[in-house]
Amino acid sequence: MLELENVEAYYGDSRVLQGVSLSVKDGEFVSILGRNGVGKTTLIRSILGLMDRVEGSIQLDGTDIKRFKTHDRALAGIGYVPQGRGILPKFTVRQNLMLGTFANPKSNRGNGARIAEWVFELFPILREFLDRRGGNLSGGQQQQLAIARTLLSEPKIILLDEPTEGIQPNIVEQIEQVLIDLNRKHGKTIVLIEQNIGFARRASQHFAIMDRGQVAARGPVQELTDQLVHRHLAV
């Protein structure tokens, strides 16, 4: 599904990623772990085409997308839920959700497109707040909105950057379960940037730990030992 080989990424002349190789299979749930500032978000930005310069190979379904514009990568099937959620605060919940249809090549891209009913089955609170401005939702509700908006693009792969950060525990549990169900029951391919080790262990099949712009460890989630966590993730 997603194949990165020897990827190096730059902010100006500063190299942030150093020879990162990563493979995500169709239907897999992979967690990318690491301390703050080790390159996790830069990795996501490289996949999305948001870096100043990227070297190496990035392939989606066998197609080299490194030269694709960001919007073309979205149309190719990459869905993204950013850190901080990225909802439009003055838009209503309905309007925020409609934006997701613009990246769905199967829809009318906003022109007469409809919000799929299954979105409200996943996140019932959104139906209740359809005409409420996004900025008036709680942090947890905004995160549900951000995930729902991304799902409406019907992506091949979903990239999430710390979706549980700063959210009340009961909503965290709901979001965790939705992501697990999307993967297990609906076969969605998910790449999760996360510092919540418990979540990563519960949800993932595989993990990769980043340190200083490189992949320091990887493997099946059963190999995410306390020793690895202490060595690479303890503050």
PDB file of C-alpha atoms in Angstrom:
ATOM      1  CA  MET A   1       0.000   0.000   0.000  1.00  0.00           C
ATOM      2  CA  LEU A   2       2.602   2.563   1.121  1.00  0.00           C
ATOM      3  CA  GLU A   3       6.323   2.094   0.548  1.00  0.00           C
ATOM      4  CA  LEU A   4       9.033   4.535   1.624  1.00  0.00           C
ATOM      5  CA  GLU A   5      12.627   3.806   0.698  1.00  0.00           C
ATOM      6  CA  ASN A   6      15.633   5.801   1.874  1.00  0.00           C
ATOM      7  CA  VAL A   7      13.560   8.965   2.373  1.00  0.00           C
ATOM      8  CA  GLU A   8      15.405  12.121   3.387  1.00  0.00           C
ATOM      9  CA  ALA A   9      13.504  15.337   4.092  1.00  0.00           C
ATOM     10  CA  TYR A  10      14.681  18.899   4.498  1.00  0.00           C
ATOM     11  CA  TYR A  11      13.556  22.196   5.969  1.00  0.00           C
ATOM     12  CA  GLY A  12      15.658  24.540   3.866  1.00  0.00           C
ATOM     13  CA  ASP A  13      19.163  23.081   4.020  1.00  0.00           C
ATOM     14  CA  SER A  14      18.548  21.245   7.307  1.00  0.00           C
ATOM     15  CA  ARG A  15      18.086  17.497   6.922  1.00  0.00           C
ATOM     16  CA  VAL A  16      15.450  16.156   9.315  1.00  0.00           C
ATOM     17  CA  LEU A  17      14.794  12.629   8.030  1.00  0.00           C
ATOM     18  CA  GLN A  18      17.812  10.451   7.365  1.00  0.00           C
ATOM     19  CA  GLY A  19      17.323   7.424   5.151  1.00  0.00           C
ATOM     20  CA  VAL A  20      13.893   6.385   6.433  1.00  0.00           C
ATOM     21  CA  SER A  21      12.472   3.180   4.943  1.00  0.00           C
ATOM     22  CA  LEU A  22       9.007   2.000   5.909  1.00  0.00           C
ATOM     23  CA  SER A  23       6.469  -0.425   4.450  1.00  0.00           C
ATOM     24  CA  VAL A  24       2.741  -0.434   5.236  1.00  0.00           C
ATOM     25  CA  LYS A  25       0.680  -3.260   3.768  1.00  0.00           C
ATOM     26  CA  ASP A  26      -2.923  -3.030   2.631  1.00  0.00           C
ATOM     27  CA  GLY A  27      -5.238  -3.352   5.654  1.00  0.00           C
ATOM     28  CA  GLU A  28      -2.438  -2.935   8.186  1.00  0.00           C
ATOM     29  CA  PHE A  29      -2.416  -0.735  11.295  1.00  0.00           C
ATOM     30  CA  VAL A  30       1.060   0.694  11.949  1.00  0.00           C
ATOM     31  CA  SER A  31       2.010   2.993  14.829  1.00  0.00           C
ATOM     32  CA  ILE A  32       4.935   5.409  14.525  1.00  0.00           C
ATOM     33  CA  LEU A  33       6.328   6.156  17.965  1.00  0.00           C
ATOM     34  CA  GLY A  34       9.007   8.462  19.346  1.00  0.00           C
ATOM     35  CA  ARG A  35       9.780  11.386  21.594  1.00  0.00           C
ATOM     36  CA  ASN A  36       8.917  14.944  20.562  1.00  0.00           C
ATOM     37  CA  GLY A  37      11.137  16.354  17.856  1.00  0.00           C
ATOM     38  CA  VAL A  38      12.465  13.075  16.413  1.00  0.00           C
ATOM     39  CA  GLY A  39      10.819  13.439  12.988  1.00  0.00           C
ATOM     40  CA  LYS A  40       7.414  11.743  13.305  1.00  0.00           C
ATOM     41  CA  THR A  41       5.376  14.678  11.987  1.00  0.00           C
ATOM     42  CA  THR A  42       8.060  15.401   9.381  1.00  0.00           C
ATOM     43  CA  LEU A  43       7.577  11.855   8.114  1.00  0.00           C
ATOM     44  CA  ILE A  44       3.846  12.505   7.666  1.00  0.00           C
ATOM     45  CA  ARG A  45       4.542  15.846   5.989  1.00  0.00           C
ATOM     46  CA  SER A  46       6.924  14.115   3.593  1.00  0.00           C
ATOM     47  CA  ILE A  47       4.235  11.611   2.599  1.00  0.00           C
ATOM     48  CA  LEU A  48       1.819  14.506   2.060  1.00  0.00           C
ATOM     49  CA  GLY A  49       4.239  16.581  -0.016  1.00  0.00           C
ATOM     50  CA  LEU A  50       4.536  19.424   2.491  1.00  0.00           C
ATOM     51  CA  MET A  51       8.321  19.544   2.918  1.00  0.00           C
ATOM     52  CA  ASP A  52      10.787  21.908   1.236  1.00  0.00           C
ATOM     53  CA  ARG A  53      12.673  18.981  -0.299  1.00  0.00           C
ATOM     54  CA  VAL A  54      12.334  15.199  -0.168  1.00  0.00           C
ATOM     55  CA  GLU A  55      14.724  12.617  -1.582  1.00  0.00           C
ATOM     56  CA  GLY A  56      14.215   8.880  -1.910  1.00  0.00           C
ATOM     57  CA  SER A  57      11.143   6.957  -3.010  1.00  0.00           C
ATOM     58  CA  ILE A  58       7.508   7.292  -1.841  1.00  0.00           C
ATOM     59  CA  GLN A  59       5.065   4.915  -3.512  1.00  0.00           C
ATOM     60  CA  LEU A  60       1.336   4.445  -3.010  1.00  0.00           C
ATOM     61  CA  ASP A  61      -0.112   1.284  -4.533  1.00  0.00           C
ATOM     62  CA  GLY A  62       2.979   0.949  -6.690  1.00  0.00           C
ATOM     63  CA  THR A  63       2.777   4.514  -8.042  1.00  0.00           C
ATOM     64  CA  ASP A  64       5.598   6.945  -7.312  1.00  0.00           C
ATOM     65  CA  ILE A  65       3.834   9.967  -5.777  1.00  0.00           C
ATOM     66  CA  LYS A  66       6.880  11.991  -4.771  1.00  0.00           C
ATOM     67  CA  ARG A  67       6.275  14.540  -7.536  1.00  0.00           C
ATOM     68  CA  PHE A  68       2.528  14.736  -6.891  1.00  0.00           C
ATOM     69  CA  LYS A  69       1.087  17.955  -5.497  1.00  0.00           C
ATOM     70  CA  THR A  70      -0.505  17.624  -2.065  1.00  0.00           C
ATOM     71  CA  HIS A  71      -4.067  17.748  -3.430  1.00  0.00           C
ATOM     72  CA  ASP A  72      -3.208  15.067  -5.990  1.00  0.00           C
ATOM     73  CA  ARG A  73      -1.955  12.827  -3.192  1.00  0.00           C
ATOM     74  CA  ALA A  74      -5.293  13.289  -1.459  1.00  0.00           C
ATOM     75  CA  LEU A  75      -7.144  12.331  -4.647  1.00  0.00           C
ATOM     76  CA  ALA A  76      -4.824   9.330  -5.002  1.00  0.00           C
ATOM     77  CA  GLY A  77      -6.132   8.037  -1.675  1.00  0.00           C
ATOM     78  CA  ILE A  78      -4.170   9.559   1.220  1.00  0.00           C
ATOM     79  CA  GLY A  79      -6.361  10.787   4.078  1.00  0.00           C
ATOM     80  CA  TYR A  80      -4.870  12.963   6.821  1.00  0.00           C
ATOM     81  CA  VAL A  81      -6.024  13.898  10.316  1.00  0.00           C
ATOM     82  CA  PRO A  82      -3.547  16.555  11.499  1.00  0.00           C
ATOM     83  CA  GLN A  83      -2.246  17.240  14.963  1.00  0.00           C
ATOM     84  CA  GLY A  84      -4.508  19.922  16.395  1.00  0.00           C
ATOM     85  CA  ARG A  85      -7.397  18.570  14.294  1.00  0.00           C
ATOM     86  CA  GLY A  86      -7.432  21.305  11.635  1.00  0.00           C
ATOM     87  CA  ILE A  87     -11.186  21.831  11.555  1.00  0.00           C
ATOM     88  CA  LEU A  88     -12.466  25.210  10.324  1.00  0.00           C
ATOM     89  CA  PRO A  89     -13.883  26.915  13.435  1.00  0.00           C
ATOM     90  CA  LYS A  90     -16.312  29.265  11.656  1.00  0.00           C
ATOM     91  CA  PHE A  91     -17.703  26.505   9.448  1.00  0.00           C
ATOM     92  CA  THR A  92     -20.534  24.381  10.781  1.00  0.00           C
ATOM     93  CA  VAL A  93     -20.089  20.680  11.407  1.00  0.00           C
ATOM     94  CA  ARG A  94     -22.042  20.059   8.179  1.00  0.00           C
ATOM     95  CA  GLN A  95     -19.759  22.363   6.183  1.00  0.00           C
ATOM     96  CA  ASN A  96     -16.617  20.805   7.655  1.00  0.00           C
ATOM     97  CA  LEU A  97     -17.892  17.360   6.732  1.00  0.00           C
ATOM     98  CA  MET A  98     -18.742  18.452   3.207  1.00  0.00           C
ATOM     99  CA  LEU A  99     -15.110  19.447   2.705  1.00  0.00           C
ATOM    100  CA  GLY A 100     -14.209  15.777   2.976  1.00  0.00           C
ATOM    101  CA  THR A 101     -16.193  15.019  -0.158  1.00  0.00           C
ATOM    102  CA  PHE A 102     -13.916  17.250  -2.255  1.00  0.00           C
ATOM    103  CA  ALA A 103     -11.080  14.712  -1.955  1.00  0.00           C
ATOM    104  CA  ASN A 104     -13.356  11.782  -2.817  1.00  0.00           C
ATOM    105  CA  PRO A 105     -12.936  10.952  -6.516  1.00  0.00           C
ATOM    106  CA  LYS A 106     -16.176   8.933  -6.415  1.00  0.00           C
ATOM    107  CA  SER A 107     -18.308  11.894  -5.315  1.00  0.00           C
ATOM    108  CA  ASN A 108     -19.381  15.131  -6.960  1.00  0.00           C
ATOM    109  CA  ARG A 109     -16.712  16.819  -4.833  1.00  0.00           C
ATOM    110  CA  GLY A 110     -19.118  19.036  -2.986  1.00  0.00           C
ATOM    111  CA  ASN A 111     -21.518  19.708  -5.866  1.00  0.00           C
ATOM    112  CA  GLY A 112     -24.617  17.917  -4.688  1.00  0.00           C
ATOM    113  CA  ALA A 113     -22.591  15.438  -2.642  1.00  0.00           C
ATOM    114  CA  ARG A 114     -24.163  14.052   0.516  1.00  0.00           C
ATOM    115  CA  ILE A 115     -22.755  13.141   3.893  1.00  0.00           C
ATOM    116  CA  ALA A 116     -22.779   9.354   4.133  1.00  0.00           C
ATOM    117  CA  GLU A 117     -25.050   7.998   6.851  1.00  0.00           C
ATOM    118  CA  TRP A 118     -22.370   5.661   8.211  1.00  0.00           C
ATOM    119  CA  VAL A 119     -20.425   8.692   9.456  1.00  0.00           C
ATOM    120  CA  PHE A 120     -23.153   9.365  12.004  1.00  0.00           C
ATOM    121  CA  GLU A 121     -23.197   5.723  13.012  1.00  0.00           C
ATOM    122  CA  LEU A 122     -19.506   6.034  13.886  1.00  0.00           C
ATOM    123  CA  PHE A 123     -19.865   9.446  15.543  1.00  0.00           C
ATOM    124  CA  PRO A 124     -23.514   9.991  16.622  1.00  0.00           C
ATOM    125  CA  ILE A 125     -22.745  13.327  18.317  1.00  0.00           C
ATOM    126  CA  LEU A 126     -22.029  14.909  14.923  1.00  0.00           C
ATOM    127  CA  ARG A 127     -25.625  14.470  13.782  1.00  0.00           C
ATOM    128  CA  GLU A 128     -26.823  16.366  16.853  1.00  0.00           C
ATOM    129  CA  PHE A 129     -24.390  19.230  16.175  1.00  0.00           C
ATOM    130  CA  LEU A 130     -24.657  19.467  12.375  1.00  0.00           C
ATOM    131  CA  ASP A 131     -25.493  23.178  12.426  1.00  0.00           C
ATOM    132  CA  ARG A 132     -23.127  24.119  15.241  1.00  0.00           C
ATOM    133  CA  ARG A 133     -19.884  25.879  14.386  1.00  0.00           C
ATOM    134  CA  GLY A 134     -16.822  23.686  14.610  1.00  0.00           C
ATOM    135  CA  GLY A 135     -15.109  26.130  16.931  1.00  0.00           C
ATOM    136  CA  ASN A 136     -17.870  25.666  19.499  1.00  0.00           C
ATOM    137  CA  LEU A 137     -17.256  21.924  19.857  1.00  0.00           C
ATOM    138  CA  SER A 138     -15.129  20.403  22.607  1.00  0.00           C
ATOM    139  CA  GLY A 139     -11.668  19.107  21.727  1.00  0.00           C
ATOM    140  CA  GLY A 140     -12.909  15.535  21.626  1.00  0.00           C
ATOM    141  CA  GLN A 141     -15.861  16.428  19.430  1.00  0.00           C
ATOM    142  CA  GLN A 142     -13.558  18.335  17.073  1.00  0.00           C
ATOM    143  CA  GLN A 143     -11.335  15.262  16.797  1.00  0.00           C
ATOM    144  CA  GLN A 144     -14.329  13.110  15.909  1.00  0.00           C
ATOM    145  CA  LEU A 145     -15.266  15.700  13.280  1.00  0.00           C
ATOM    146  CA  ALA A 146     -11.737  15.706  11.862  1.00  0.00           C
ATOM    147  CA  ILE A 147     -11.689  11.908  11.545  1.00  0.00           C
ATOM    148  CA  ALA A 148     -15.172  11.832  10.010  1.00  0.00           C
ATOM    149  CA  ARG A 149     -14.222  14.515   7.492  1.00  0.00           C
ATOM    150  CA  THR A 150     -11.193  12.474   6.413  1.00  0.00           C
ATOM    151  CA  LEU A 151     -13.248   9.286   6.116  1.00  0.00           C
ATOM    152  CA  LEU A 152     -15.656  11.009   3.746  1.00  0.00           C
ATOM    153  CA  SER A 153     -12.848  11.189   1.198  1.00  0.00           C
ATOM    154  CA  GLU A 154     -12.862   7.356   1.281  1.00  0.00           C
ATOM    155  CA  PRO A 155      -9.057   7.192   1.462  1.00  0.00           C
ATOM    156  CA  LYS A 156      -6.977   4.109   0.755  1.00  0.00           C
ATOM    157  CA  ILE A 157      -4.802   4.952   3.745  1.00  0.00           C
ATOM    158  CA  ILE A 158      -5.406   7.191   6.782  1.00  0.00           C
ATOM    159  CA  LEU A 159      -2.573   9.110   8.461  1.00  0.00           C
ATOM    160  CA  LEU A 160      -3.332  10.359  11.980  1.00  0.00           C
ATOM    161  CA  ASP A 161      -1.016  12.640  13.946  1.00  0.00           C
ATOM    162  CA  GLU A 162      -1.558  12.133  17.703  1.00  0.00           C
ATOM    163  CA  PRO A 163      -5.374  11.988  17.593  1.00  0.00           C
ATOM    164  CA  THR A 164      -5.718  11.412  21.361  1.00  0.00           C
ATOM    165  CA  GLU A 165      -3.594  14.376  22.465  1.00  0.00           C
ATOM    166  CA  GLY A 166      -5.374  16.692  24.907  1.00  0.00           C
ATOM    167  CA  ILE A 167      -8.696  14.832  24.789  1.00  0.00           C
ATOM    168  CA  GLN A 168     -10.793  13.708  27.744  1.00  0.00           C
ATOM    169  CA  PRO A 169     -10.344   9.980  28.556  1.00  0.00           C
ATOM    170  CA  ASN A 170     -13.884   8.874  27.703  1.00  0.00           C
ATOM    171  CA  ILE A 171     -13.629  10.375  24.212  1.00  0.00           C
ATOM    172  CA  VAL A 172     -10.162   8.864  23.792  1.00  0.00           C
ATOM    173  CA  GLU A 173     -11.699   5.428  24.341  1.00  0.00           C
ATOM    174  CA  GLN A 174     -14.367   6.125  21.708  1.00  0.00           C
ATOM    175  CA  ILE A 175     -11.797   7.305  19.166  1.00  0.00           C
ATOM    176  CA  GLU A 176      -9.559   4.311  19.847  1.00  0.00           C
ATOM    177  CA  GLN A 177     -12.439   1.906  19.308  1.00  0.00           C
ATOM    178  CA  VAL A 178     -13.555   3.599  16.089  1.00  0.00           C
ATOM    179  CA  LEU A 179     -10.029   3.366  14.648  1.00  0.00           C
ATOM    180  CA  ILE A 180      -9.675  -0.266  15.681  1.00  0.00           C
ATOM    181  CA  ASP A 181     -13.067  -1.093  14.134  1.00  0.00           C
ATOM    182  CA  LEU A 182     -12.184   0.765  10.919  1.00  0.00           C
ATOM    183  CA  ASN A 183      -9.099  -1.392  10.629  1.00  0.00           C
ATOM    184  CA  ARG A 184     -10.401  -4.761  11.856  1.00  0.00           C
ATOM    185  CA  LYS A 185     -13.952  -4.688  10.497  1.00  0.00           C
ATOM    186  CA  HIS A 186     -13.613  -2.483   7.423  1.00  0.00           C
ATOM    187  CA  GLY A 187     -10.018  -3.176   6.373  1.00  0.00           C
ATOM    188  CA  LYS A 188      -8.850   0.448   6.477  1.00  0.00           C
ATOM    189  CA  THR A 189      -5.090   0.924   6.310  1.00  0.00           C
ATOM    190  CA  ILE A 190      -3.982   3.198   9.155  1.00  0.00           C
ATOM    191  CA  VAL A 191      -0.719   4.895  10.073  1.00  0.00           C
ATOM    192  CA  LEU A 192      -0.855   6.384  13.554  1.00  0.00           C
ATOM    193  CA  ILE A 193       1.592   8.880  15.045  1.00  0.00           C
ATOM    194  CA  GLU A 194       1.204   8.413  18.775  1.00  0.00           C
ATOM    195  CA  GLN A 195       2.908   8.715  22.156  1.00  0.00           C
ATOM    196  CA  ASN A 196       0.233   6.698  23.947  1.00  0.00           C
ATOM    197  CA  ILE A 197       2.005   3.335  24.149  1.00  0.00           C
ATOM    198  CA  GLY A 198      -1.069   1.552  25.477  1.00  0.00           C
ATOM    199  CA  PHE A 199      -3.129   2.659  22.488  1.00  0.00           C
ATOM    200  CA  ALA A 200      -0.378   1.603  20.077  1.00  0.00           C
ATOM    201  CA  ARG A 201      -0.183  -1.837  21.671  1.00  0.00           C
ATOM    202  CA  ARG A 202      -3.955  -2.325  21.591  1.00  0.00           C
ATOM    203  CA  ALA A 203      -4.536  -1.078  18.056  1.00  0.00           C
ATOM    204  CA  SER A 204      -1.459  -1.854  15.953  1.00  0.00           C
ATOM    205  CA  GLN A 205      -0.201  -4.908  14.185  1.00  0.00           C
ATOM    206  CA  HIS A 206       3.232  -3.340  13.620  1.00  0.00           C
ATOM    207  CA  PHE A 207       5.240  -0.442  15.016  1.00  0.00           C
ATOM    208  CA  ALA A 208       8.229   1.717  14.149  1.00  0.00           C
ATOM    209  CA  ILE A 209      10.148   3.853  16.643  1.00  0.00           C
ATOM    210  CA  MET A 210      11.837   6.981  15.368  1.00  0.00           C
ATOM    211  CA  ASP A 211      14.881   8.602  16.928  1.00  0.00           C
ATOM    212  CA  ARG A 212      16.914  11.512  15.526  1.00  0.00           C
ATOM    213  CA  GLY A 213      15.262  11.358  12.142  1.00  0.00           C
ATOM    214  CA  GLN A 214      15.803   7.630  11.659  1.00  0.00           C
ATOM    215  CA  VAL A 215      13.880   4.412  12.281  1.00  0.00           C
ATOM    216  CA  ALA A 216      15.544   3.046  15.411  1.00  0.00           C
ATOM    217  CA  ALA A 217      13.375  -0.064  15.847  1.00  0.00           C
ATOM    218  CA  ARG A 218      10.472  -1.771  14.104  1.00  0.00           C
ATOM    219  CA  GLY A 219       8.557  -5.016  14.113  1.00  0.00           C
ATOM    220  CA  PRO A 220       5.324  -6.738  15.104  1.00  0.00           C
ATOM    221  CA  VAL A 221       3.617  -4.990  18.009  1.00  0.00           C
ATOM    222  CA  GLN A 222       4.295  -8.026  20.200  1.00  0.00           C
ATOM    223  CA  GLU A 223       7.966  -6.981  20.053  1.00  0.00           C
ATOM    224  CA  LEU A 224       7.256  -3.524  21.463  1.00  0.00           C
ATOM    225  CA  THR A 225       8.825  -4.401  24.798  1.00  0.00           C
ATOM    226  CA  ASP A 226       9.159  -2.289  27.921  1.00  0.00           C
ATOM    227  CA  GLN A 227      12.913  -2.259  27.316  1.00  0.00           C
ATOM    228  CA  LEU A 228      12.436  -0.681  23.867  1.00  0.00           C
ATOM    229  CA  VAL A 229       9.987   1.831  25.293  1.00  0.00           C
ATOM    230  CA  HIS A 230      12.423   2.793  28.052  1.00  0.00           C
ATOM    231  CA  ARG A 231      15.365   3.085  25.672  1.00  0.00           C
ATOM    232  CA  HIS A 232      13.686   5.175  22.978  1.00  0.00           C
ATOM    233  CA  LEU A 233      10.590   6.763  24.485  1.00  0.00           C
ATOM    234  CA  ALA A 234      11.273   7.505  28.149  1.00  0.00           C
ATOM    235  CA  VAL A 235      11.763  11.203  28.879  1.00  0.00           C
TER     236      VAL A 235
END
